[in-house]
Structures are given as C-alpha cells and as structure tokens.
Amino acid sequence: MGTAWNERRNEALMGGAILVVEDEPAIQELIAVNLEHAGHQVLRAANVPEAEALVREVLPDLVLLDWMLPGPPGVNFARQLRSDQRTKDIPIIMLTARAQEQDKIVGLESGADDYVTKPFSPRELLARIKAVMRRRAPQLTEDVVEVADLRLDPIAHRVSAAAGNIDLGPTEFRMLHFFMTHPERVYSRAQLLDEVWGDHVFVEERTVDVHIRRLRQALEPTEHDSLVETVRGTGYRFRRALA
Ligand code: CA
C-alpha cells in the first residue's frame, strides 16, 4: 500500500492492473506473460483466499477468474466482489473448462461480465479483456477520445484542439481522460480520487480542487476550461459541448 503501489499503479494505469485467479501454474503463467506483454500489471492468486487478500490491498481494474479452484469456486468470489461496495464495479471475466449453457448462465448471474471457455488463445483473451474494459472502464483503453473539439490520444499522451496542442501534467492528463470518457456525469471529490488517483490513495479531497484548477488553466488558451463545471455542494462535471 502507499507510495510504492501508487507509483506502480500509475505506471500500469494505462493498461490497467489485472488480477488473475487461476490454480494451474502453466495456465497462470501463460496468461500473466501475455497480459504483461500487452502492458498490464498482473497480480496472481491460485485460490479464492489468496485473491481476497490481494483485493484487500489493491483494487484491480479487472479480474480474470477461474471457475474450478481448490477450495471455494470462482463464482463465490465473483458474488463476493459484486456484493461489496468497494469492489462491485470491478469487471470480471470467468475462465472455465465448462462450456455448458447452464454454467454460463450461473457465471453471468453471479456478476461476471464475460465468459471465456478453455482452451482459449491469448489473442482471444486479450480481445475479450479489451472489449470488457472499453465497456466498463474506457479511460483504461488506448482509444483516442474526442469531445467538443478536444482530442486526447492516450498512446501519444497528447491533447490537442483546433487551436493547437494543450500541455498537461500527468495527473491532469489522467483526470481529463477520465472526464472525456465520462461526460455529463457529476463526480464527487472522493469519486474522482478513486477514479483518477486510484483506490487506497491517501490524499486530501482538496487536492482534487488543486488539479481541477490546473486543468482549467491548461484548457484556458483554447477556451475549453468552461467544459469543467463545478457542481455546488457535490463535485465536478465535464460537459460534452461548450456552452
Ligand atoms: Ca482450475
């Protein structure tokens, strides 16, 4: 916890941290190597208790969960994640050798977002992860985002408008990326801390205001600063269009 993890998380943020819960060492290794190669940070667990311990420390951006595990089955862990306020929004992909329709239904009812049947190719798994993340956490994908003539390119780490490029610090960049992928919704300072800084980060809520101010300053030259709206008593909202 604390600084080391936050630094690691920031490094890994673009690809996202993935918790792999898989008891077969060869499969766990194959998955981990491929995910790391694709730019993800990988956390590994071989059973549900290990996975629980990891999640208490670190909130992953996605969980790959094997169905058949020694001890409690994967579906139990999926239900557990869904029933806890802190973990209920983590995307879950179930991995299983079972291909029966009934099992798929149980898996999806337990809260899984998708379902991959073994054997699968690493390429297929990565494609599924990307699809789930695009749906659940678009700020973690490398897709270019465009809102109100602002264009944010996560790979080039560049923000531009018709009037020219916009220089942003790393936190302002992540904040703008989150806002542009979640426009027209109000976020409290605590929610922004969770989404932009990450879970388990002990920063004061007024830090959010400091970075909002910097973001507005950076957006001022191209007159996009008014997209960042203060919602009195609640937090902030990013507008889809200039007023
Ligand atoms: Ca297994």
PDB file of C-alpha atoms and ligand atoms in Angstrom:
ATOM      1  CA  MET A   1       0.000   0.000   0.000  1.00  0.00           C
ATOM      2  CA  GLY A   2       1.012   3.627  -0.109  1.00  0.00           C
ATOM      3  CA  THR A   3       3.533   5.229  -2.369  1.00  0.00           C
ATOM      4  CA  ALA A   4       5.202   2.216  -3.974  1.00  0.00           C
ATOM      5  CA  TRP A   5       1.901   0.785  -5.033  1.00  0.00           C
ATOM      6  CA  ASN A   6       0.624   4.137  -6.230  1.00  0.00           C
ATOM      7  CA  GLU A   7       3.702   4.593  -8.362  1.00  0.00           C
ATOM      8  CA  ARG A   8       3.332   1.121  -9.756  1.00  0.00           C
ATOM      9  CA  ARG A   9      -0.324   1.761 -10.317  1.00  0.00           C
ATOM     10  CA  ASN A  10       0.336   4.983 -12.167  1.00  0.00           C
ATOM     11  CA  GLU A  11       2.830   3.248 -14.396  1.00  0.00           C
ATOM     12  CA  ALA A  12       0.366   0.493 -15.075  1.00  0.00           C
ATOM     13  CA  LEU A  13      -2.678   2.671 -15.223  1.00  0.00           C
ATOM     14  CA  MET A  14      -2.949   2.862 -18.956  1.00  0.00           C
ATOM     15  CA  GLY A  15      -3.058  -0.890 -19.413  1.00  0.00           C
ATOM     16  CA  GLY A  16      -4.767  -1.479 -16.091  1.00  0.00           C
ATOM     17  CA  ALA A  17      -3.950  -3.899 -13.275  1.00  0.00           C
ATOM     18  CA  ILE A  18      -5.446  -7.361 -13.732  1.00  0.00           C
ATOM     19  CA  LEU A  19      -5.899  -9.939 -11.015  1.00  0.00           C
ATOM     20  CA  VAL A  20      -5.534 -13.471 -12.368  1.00  0.00           C
ATOM     21  CA  VAL A  21      -7.109 -16.143 -10.166  1.00  0.00           C
ATOM     22  CA  GLU A  22      -6.008 -19.477 -11.622  1.00  0.00           C
ATOM     23  CA  ASP A  23      -4.698 -22.551  -9.818  1.00  0.00           C
ATOM     24  CA  GLU A  24      -2.932 -24.248 -12.721  1.00  0.00           C
ATOM     25  CA  PRO A  25       0.609 -22.828 -12.747  1.00  0.00           C
ATOM     26  CA  ALA A  26       1.162 -23.298 -16.504  1.00  0.00           C
ATOM     27  CA  ILE A  27      -2.069 -21.508 -17.416  1.00  0.00           C
ATOM     28  CA  GLN A  28      -1.499 -18.794 -14.827  1.00  0.00           C
ATOM     29  CA  GLU A  29       1.973 -18.207 -16.255  1.00  0.00           C
ATOM     30  CA  LEU A  30       0.766 -18.167 -19.860  1.00  0.00           C
ATOM     31  CA  ILE A  31      -1.928 -15.619 -19.038  1.00  0.00           C
ATOM     32  CA  ALA A  32       0.386 -13.448 -16.923  1.00  0.00           C
ATOM     33  CA  VAL A  33       3.122 -13.318 -19.560  1.00  0.00           C
ATOM     34  CA  ASN A  34       0.665 -12.328 -22.269  1.00  0.00           C
ATOM     35  CA  LEU A  35      -1.019  -9.675 -20.139  1.00  0.00           C
ATOM     36  CA  GLU A  36       2.298  -8.164 -19.094  1.00  0.00           C
ATOM     37  CA  HIS A  37       3.386  -8.123 -22.698  1.00  0.00           C
ATOM     38  CA  ALA A  38       0.183  -6.225 -23.529  1.00  0.00           C
ATOM     39  CA  GLY A  39       1.084  -3.564 -20.934  1.00  0.00           C
ATOM     40  CA  HIS A  40      -0.963  -4.742 -17.964  1.00  0.00           C
ATOM     41  CA  GLN A  41       0.213  -5.085 -14.426  1.00  0.00           C
ATOM     42  CA  VAL A  42      -0.562  -8.614 -13.262  1.00  0.00           C
ATOM     43  CA  LEU A  43      -1.482  -9.769  -9.767  1.00  0.00           C
ATOM     44  CA  ARG A  44      -1.677 -13.525  -9.262  1.00  0.00           C
ATOM     45  CA  ALA A  45      -3.663 -15.750  -6.950  1.00  0.00           C
ATOM     46  CA  ALA A  46      -4.122 -19.541  -7.005  1.00  0.00           C
ATOM     47  CA  ASN A  47      -7.298 -19.677  -4.924  1.00  0.00           C
ATOM     48  CA  VAL A  48     -10.081 -17.504  -3.500  1.00  0.00           C
ATOM     49  CA  PRO A  49      -8.456 -16.754  -0.095  1.00  0.00           C
ATOM     50  CA  GLU A  50      -5.292 -15.521  -1.859  1.00  0.00           C
ATOM     51  CA  ALA A  51      -7.400 -13.414  -4.207  1.00  0.00           C
ATOM     52  CA  GLU A  52      -9.320 -11.930  -1.258  1.00  0.00           C
ATOM     53  CA  ALA A  53      -6.078 -10.970   0.452  1.00  0.00           C
ATOM     54  CA  LEU A  54      -4.785  -9.240  -2.707  1.00  0.00           C
ATOM     55  CA  VAL A  55      -8.019  -7.332  -3.272  1.00  0.00           C
ATOM     56  CA  ARG A  56      -7.926  -6.033   0.295  1.00  0.00           C
ATOM     57  CA  GLU A  57      -4.552  -4.445  -0.540  1.00  0.00           C
ATOM     58  CA  VAL A  58      -5.128  -3.376  -4.110  1.00  0.00           C
ATOM     59  CA  LEU A  59      -8.191  -2.714  -6.216  1.00  0.00           C
ATOM     60  CA  PRO A  60      -7.583  -4.336  -9.616  1.00  0.00           C
ATOM     61  CA  ASP A  61      -9.036  -2.871 -12.815  1.00  0.00           C
ATOM     62  CA  LEU A  62     -10.254  -6.290 -13.923  1.00  0.00           C
ATOM     63  CA  VAL A  63     -10.401  -9.836 -12.543  1.00  0.00           C
ATOM     64  CA  LEU A  64      -9.817 -12.981 -14.603  1.00  0.00           C
ATOM     65  CA  LEU A  65     -11.394 -15.690 -12.544  1.00  0.00           C
ATOM     66  CA  ASP A  66     -11.102 -19.440 -12.998  1.00  0.00           C
ATOM     67  CA  TRP A  67     -14.274 -21.338 -12.177  1.00  0.00           C
ATOM     68  CA  MET A  68     -12.703 -24.537 -10.845  1.00  0.00           C
ATOM     69  CA  LEU A  69     -10.367 -23.707  -7.980  1.00  0.00           C
ATOM     70  CA  PRO A  70      -9.239 -25.731  -4.979  1.00  0.00           C
ATOM     71  CA  GLY A  71     -11.492 -24.620  -2.120  1.00  0.00           C
ATOM     72  CA  PRO A  72     -14.287 -22.148  -2.829  1.00  0.00           C
ATOM     73  CA  PRO A  73     -15.168 -21.957  -6.535  1.00  0.00           C
ATOM     74  CA  GLY A  74     -14.614 -18.836  -8.621  1.00  0.00           C
ATOM     75  CA  VAL A  75     -18.309 -17.959  -8.766  1.00  0.00           C
ATOM     76  CA  ASN A  76     -18.326 -17.463  -4.981  1.00  0.00           C
ATOM     77  CA  PHE A  77     -15.575 -14.893  -5.326  1.00  0.00           C
ATOM     78  CA  ALA A  78     -17.476 -13.170  -8.160  1.00  0.00           C
ATOM     79  CA  ARG A  79     -20.574 -12.890  -5.961  1.00  0.00           C
ATOM     80  CA  GLN A  80     -18.465 -11.602  -3.107  1.00  0.00           C
ATOM     81  CA  LEU A  81     -16.903  -8.875  -5.276  1.00  0.00           C
ATOM     82  CA  ARG A  82     -20.330  -7.822  -6.514  1.00  0.00           C
ATOM     83  CA  SER A  83     -21.803  -7.600  -3.014  1.00  0.00           C
ATOM     84  CA  ASP A  84     -19.114  -5.274  -1.649  1.00  0.00           C
ATOM     85  CA  GLN A  85     -19.485  -1.535  -2.292  1.00  0.00           C
ATOM     86  CA  ARG A  86     -15.739  -1.149  -2.782  1.00  0.00           C
ATOM     87  CA  THR A  87     -15.385  -3.929  -5.367  1.00  0.00           C
ATOM     88  CA  LYS A  88     -18.804  -4.135  -7.014  1.00  0.00           C
ATOM     89  CA  ASP A  89     -17.764  -2.297 -10.182  1.00  0.00           C
ATOM     90  CA  ILE A  90     -14.632  -4.334 -10.979  1.00  0.00           C
ATOM     91  CA  PRO A  91     -15.113  -6.057 -14.340  1.00  0.00           C
ATOM     92  CA  ILE A  92     -14.929  -9.857 -14.074  1.00  0.00           C
ATOM     93  CA  ILE A  93     -14.191 -12.368 -16.822  1.00  0.00           C
ATOM     94  CA  MET A  94     -14.762 -16.009 -15.858  1.00  0.00           C
ATOM     95  CA  LEU A  95     -12.389 -18.655 -17.217  1.00  0.00           C
ATOM     96  CA  THR A  96     -13.649 -22.167 -17.392  1.00  0.00           C
ATOM     97  CA  ALA A  97     -13.360 -25.554 -18.975  1.00  0.00           C
ATOM     98  CA  ARG A  98     -17.091 -25.890 -18.660  1.00  0.00           C
ATOM     99  CA  ALA A  99     -18.900 -24.926 -21.788  1.00  0.00           C
ATOM    100  CA  GLN A 100     -22.385 -25.849 -20.796  1.00  0.00           C
ATOM    101  CA  GLU A 101     -25.127 -23.318 -21.201  1.00  0.00           C
ATOM    102  CA  GLN A 102     -26.303 -23.723 -17.602  1.00  0.00           C
ATOM    103  CA  ASP A 103     -22.833 -22.909 -16.244  1.00  0.00           C
ATOM    104  CA  LYS A 104     -22.628 -19.824 -18.415  1.00  0.00           C
ATOM    105  CA  ILE A 105     -25.914 -18.631 -17.004  1.00  0.00           C
ATOM    106  CA  VAL A 106     -24.754 -19.233 -13.419  1.00  0.00           C
ATOM    107  CA  GLY A 107     -21.478 -17.442 -14.212  1.00  0.00           C
ATOM    108  CA  LEU A 108     -23.199 -14.409 -15.673  1.00  0.00           C
ATOM    109  CA  GLU A 109     -25.792 -14.335 -12.901  1.00  0.00           C
ATOM    110  CA  SER A 110     -23.013 -14.317 -10.326  1.00  0.00           C
ATOM    111  CA  GLY A 111     -21.946 -10.979 -11.781  1.00  0.00           C
ATOM    112  CA  ALA A 112     -19.352 -11.894 -14.408  1.00  0.00           C
ATOM    113  CA  ASP A 113     -19.175  -9.508 -17.383  1.00  0.00           C
ATOM    114  CA  ASP A 114     -17.966 -12.133 -19.793  1.00  0.00           C
ATOM    115  CA  TYR A 115     -17.058 -15.739 -20.023  1.00  0.00           C
ATOM    116  CA  VAL A 116     -14.103 -17.410 -21.768  1.00  0.00           C
ATOM    117  CA  THR A 117     -14.028 -21.158 -22.294  1.00  0.00           C
ATOM    118  CA  LYS A 118     -10.749 -23.096 -22.067  1.00  0.00           C
ATOM    119  CA  PRO A 119      -8.801 -23.745 -24.131  1.00  0.00           C
ATOM    120  CA  PHE A 120      -8.543 -20.170 -25.394  1.00  0.00           C
ATOM    121  CA  SER A 121      -5.828 -18.370 -27.318  1.00  0.00           C
ATOM    122  CA  PRO A 122      -4.039 -15.458 -25.627  1.00  0.00           C
ATOM    123  CA  ARG A 123      -5.188 -13.308 -28.520  1.00  0.00           C
ATOM    124  CA  GLU A 124      -8.835 -14.153 -27.854  1.00  0.00           C
ATOM    125  CA  LEU A 125      -8.426 -13.492 -24.142  1.00  0.00           C
ATOM    126  CA  LEU A 126      -6.827 -10.094 -24.780  1.00  0.00           C
ATOM    127  CA  ALA A 127      -9.617  -9.178 -27.191  1.00  0.00           C
ATOM    128  CA  ARG A 128     -12.240 -10.042 -24.562  1.00  0.00           C
ATOM    129  CA  ILE A 129     -10.383  -8.049 -21.903  1.00  0.00           C
ATOM    130  CA  LYS A 130     -10.213  -5.071 -24.210  1.00  0.00           C
ATOM    131  CA  ALA A 131     -13.919  -5.300 -25.007  1.00  0.00           C
ATOM    132  CA  VAL A 132     -14.907  -5.522 -21.335  1.00  0.00           C
ATOM    133  CA  MET A 133     -12.590  -2.654 -20.361  1.00  0.00           C
ATOM    134  CA  ARG A 134     -13.858  -0.498 -23.208  1.00  0.00           C
ATOM    135  CA  ARG A 135     -17.353  -1.021 -21.882  1.00  0.00           C
ATOM    136  CA  ARG A 136     -16.583  -0.754 -18.182  1.00  0.00           C
ATOM    137  CA  ALA A 137     -13.526   1.485 -17.959  1.00  0.00           C
ATOM    138  CA  PRO A 138     -12.957   3.390 -21.210  1.00  0.00           C
ATOM    139  CA  GLN A 139     -10.287   5.552 -19.565  1.00  0.00           C
ATOM    140  CA  LEU A 140      -8.082   2.462 -19.297  1.00  0.00           C
ATOM    141  CA  THR A 141      -8.081   1.763 -23.020  1.00  0.00           C
ATOM    142  CA  GLU A 142      -5.807   3.326 -25.593  1.00  0.00           C
ATOM    143  CA  ASP A 143      -8.637   4.608 -27.775  1.00  0.00           C
ATOM    144  CA  VAL A 144      -8.423   8.208 -28.916  1.00  0.00           C
ATOM    145  CA  VAL A 145     -11.240  10.245 -27.303  1.00  0.00           C
ATOM    146  CA  GLU A 146     -12.827  13.326 -28.838  1.00  0.00           C
ATOM    147  CA  VAL A 147     -15.157  15.729 -27.039  1.00  0.00           C
ATOM    148  CA  ALA A 148     -16.071  19.266 -28.102  1.00  0.00           C
ATOM    149  CA  ASP A 149     -13.137  19.657 -30.492  1.00  0.00           C
ATOM    150  CA  LEU A 150     -10.723  18.342 -27.861  1.00  0.00           C
ATOM    151  CA  ARG A 151      -8.782  15.288 -28.910  1.00  0.00           C
ATOM    152  CA  LEU A 152      -6.963  13.099 -26.395  1.00  0.00           C
ATOM    153  CA  ASP A 153      -4.558  10.447 -27.631  1.00  0.00           C
ATOM    154  CA  PRO A 154      -3.562   8.062 -24.791  1.00  0.00           C
ATOM    155  CA  ILE A 155      -0.762   6.390 -26.742  1.00  0.00           C
ATOM    156  CA  ALA A 156       0.926   9.601 -27.856  1.00  0.00           C
ATOM    157  CA  HIS A 157      -0.026  11.144 -24.465  1.00  0.00           C
ATOM    158  CA  ARG A 158      -1.180  14.238 -26.304  1.00  0.00           C
ATOM    159  CA  VAL A 159      -4.165  16.547 -26.044  1.00  0.00           C
ATOM    160  CA  SER A 160      -4.983  18.873 -28.900  1.00  0.00           C
ATOM    161  CA  ALA A 161      -7.673  21.242 -30.077  1.00  0.00           C
ATOM    162  CA  ALA A 162      -8.144  23.035 -33.384  1.00  0.00           C
ATOM    163  CA  ALA A 163      -6.248  25.961 -31.890  1.00  0.00           C
ATOM    164  CA  GLY A 164      -3.205  23.833 -31.006  1.00  0.00           C
ATOM    165  CA  ASN A 165      -1.712  21.417 -28.510  1.00  0.00           C
ATOM    166  CA  ILE A 166      -2.503  21.552 -24.813  1.00  0.00           C
ATOM    167  CA  ASP A 167       0.205  20.847 -22.242  1.00  0.00           C
ATOM    168  CA  LEU A 168      -0.915  18.849 -19.215  1.00  0.00           C
ATOM    169  CA  GLY A 169       0.792  17.340 -16.194  1.00  0.00           C
ATOM    170  CA  PRO A 170       0.330  13.566 -15.667  1.00  0.00           C
ATOM    171  CA  THR A 171      -2.481  13.927 -13.117  1.00  0.00           C
ATOM    172  CA  GLU A 172      -4.338  16.495 -15.234  1.00  0.00           C
ATOM    173  CA  PHE A 173      -3.953  14.197 -18.223  1.00  0.00           C
ATOM    174  CA  ARG A 174      -5.493  11.246 -16.362  1.00  0.00           C
ATOM    175  CA  MET A 175      -8.230  13.482 -14.998  1.00  0.00           C
ATOM    176  CA  LEU A 176      -9.088  14.841 -18.438  1.00  0.00           C
ATOM    177  CA  HIS A 177      -9.037  11.301 -19.854  1.00  0.00           C
ATOM    178  CA  PHE A 178     -11.477  10.176 -17.173  1.00  0.00           C
ATOM    179  CA  PHE A 179     -13.714  13.226 -17.708  1.00  0.00           C
ATOM    180  CA  MET A 180     -13.744  12.869 -21.502  1.00  0.00           C
ATOM    181  CA  THR A 181     -14.756   9.210 -21.229  1.00  0.00           C
ATOM    182  CA  HIS A 182     -17.439  10.042 -18.617  1.00  0.00           C
ATOM    183  CA  PRO A 183     -19.016  13.322 -19.733  1.00  0.00           C
ATOM    184  CA  GLU A 184     -22.199  14.862 -18.320  1.00  0.00           C
ATOM    185  CA  ARG A 185     -21.992  12.985 -15.033  1.00  0.00           C
ATOM    186  CA  VAL A 186     -21.360  14.533 -11.658  1.00  0.00           C
ATOM    187  CA  TYR A 187     -18.455  13.158  -9.631  1.00  0.00           C
ATOM    188  CA  SER A 188     -17.697  13.953  -6.019  1.00  0.00           C
ATOM    189  CA  ARG A 189     -14.121  14.695  -4.971  1.00  0.00           C
ATOM    190  CA  ALA A 190     -13.934  11.266  -3.302  1.00  0.00           C
ATOM    191  CA  GLN A 191     -15.082   9.562  -6.513  1.00  0.00           C
ATOM    192  CA  LEU A 192     -12.527  11.494  -8.556  1.00  0.00           C
ATOM    193  CA  LEU A 193      -9.799  10.472  -6.116  1.00  0.00           C
ATOM    194  CA  ASP A 194     -10.793   6.831  -6.596  1.00  0.00           C
ATOM    195  CA  GLU A 195     -11.025   7.085 -10.363  1.00  0.00           C
ATOM    196  CA  VAL A 196      -8.059   9.308 -11.149  1.00  0.00           C
ATOM    197  CA  TRP A 197      -5.611   8.683  -8.306  1.00  0.00           C
ATOM    198  CA  GLY A 198      -6.667   5.123  -7.537  1.00  0.00           C
ATOM    199  CA  ASP A 199      -8.028   3.280  -4.579  1.00  0.00           C
ATOM    200  CA  HIS A 200      -6.070   3.303  -1.310  1.00  0.00           C
ATOM    201  CA  VAL A 201      -4.503   6.640  -2.072  1.00  0.00           C
ATOM    202  CA  PHE A 202      -4.376   8.845   0.958  1.00  0.00           C
ATOM    203  CA  VAL A 203      -4.705  12.309  -0.470  1.00  0.00           C
ATOM    204  CA  GLU A 204      -6.936  15.020   0.847  1.00  0.00           C
ATOM    205  CA  GLU A 205     -10.030  15.869  -1.106  1.00  0.00           C
ATOM    206  CA  ARG A 206      -8.903  19.443  -1.627  1.00  0.00           C
ATOM    207  CA  THR A 207      -6.037  18.048  -3.738  1.00  0.00           C
ATOM    208  CA  VAL A 208      -8.722  17.410  -6.340  1.00  0.00           C
ATOM    209  CA  ASP A 209      -9.533  21.124  -6.415  1.00  0.00           C
ATOM    210  CA  VAL A 210      -5.868  21.979  -6.981  1.00  0.00           C
ATOM    211  CA  HIS A 211      -5.703  19.710 -10.025  1.00  0.00           C
ATOM    212  CA  ILE A 212      -9.068  20.897 -11.322  1.00  0.00           C
ATOM    213  CA  ARG A 213      -7.676  24.430 -11.183  1.00  0.00           C
ATOM    214  CA  ARG A 214      -4.554  23.357 -13.090  1.00  0.00           C
ATOM    215  CA  LEU A 215      -6.642  21.517 -15.652  1.00  0.00           C
ATOM    216  CA  ARG A 216      -8.797  24.600 -16.225  1.00  0.00           C
ATOM    217  CA  GLN A 217      -5.710  26.780 -16.571  1.00  0.00           C
ATOM    218  CA  ALA A 218      -4.288  24.424 -19.177  1.00  0.00           C
ATOM    219  CA  LEU A 219      -7.580  24.426 -21.088  1.00  0.00           C
ATOM    220  CA  GLU A 220      -7.988  28.223 -20.945  1.00  0.00           C
ATOM    221  CA  PRO A 221      -5.921  29.174 -24.009  1.00  0.00           C
ATOM    222  CA  THR A 222      -8.230  27.144 -26.281  1.00  0.00           C
ATOM    223  CA  GLU A 223     -11.301  28.196 -24.265  1.00  0.00           C
ATOM    224  CA  HIS A 224     -12.153  24.656 -23.184  1.00  0.00           C
ATOM    225  CA  ASP A 225     -11.919  25.477 -19.476  1.00  0.00           C
ATOM    226  CA  SER A 226     -15.684  26.004 -19.237  1.00  0.00           C
ATOM    227  CA  LEU A 227     -16.177  22.291 -20.002  1.00  0.00           C
ATOM    228  CA  VAL A 228     -15.085  21.616 -16.418  1.00  0.00           C
ATOM    229  CA  GLU A 229     -18.090  22.605 -14.352  1.00  0.00           C
ATOM    230  CA  THR A 230     -18.287  22.984 -10.598  1.00  0.00           C
ATOM    231  CA  VAL A 231     -21.471  21.459  -9.210  1.00  0.00           C
ATOM    232  CA  ARG A 232     -22.025  23.269  -5.945  1.00  0.00           C
ATOM    233  CA  GLY A 233     -22.014  21.076  -2.878  1.00  0.00           C
ATOM    234  CA  THR A 234     -21.373  17.962  -4.951  1.00  0.00           C
ATOM    235  CA  GLY A 235     -18.281  17.993  -7.099  1.00  0.00           C
ATOM    236  CA  TYR A 236     -17.480  18.350 -10.771  1.00  0.00           C
ATOM    237  CA  ARG A 237     -18.965  17.563 -14.145  1.00  0.00           C
ATOM    238  CA  PHE A 238     -17.399  17.563 -17.593  1.00  0.00           C
ATOM    239  CA  ARG A 239     -19.634  18.950 -20.314  1.00  0.00           C
ATOM    240  CA  ARG A 240     -19.922  17.338 -23.699  1.00  0.00           C
ATOM    241  CA  ALA A 241     -20.212  20.669 -25.502  1.00  0.00           C
ATOM    242  CA  LEU A 242     -19.145  24.252 -24.970  1.00  0.00           C
ATOM    243  CA  ALA A 243     -21.971  26.446 -23.687  1.00  0.00           C
TER     244      ALA A 243
HETATM  245 CA    CA B   1      -8.691 -24.510 -12.302  1.00  0.00          CA
END
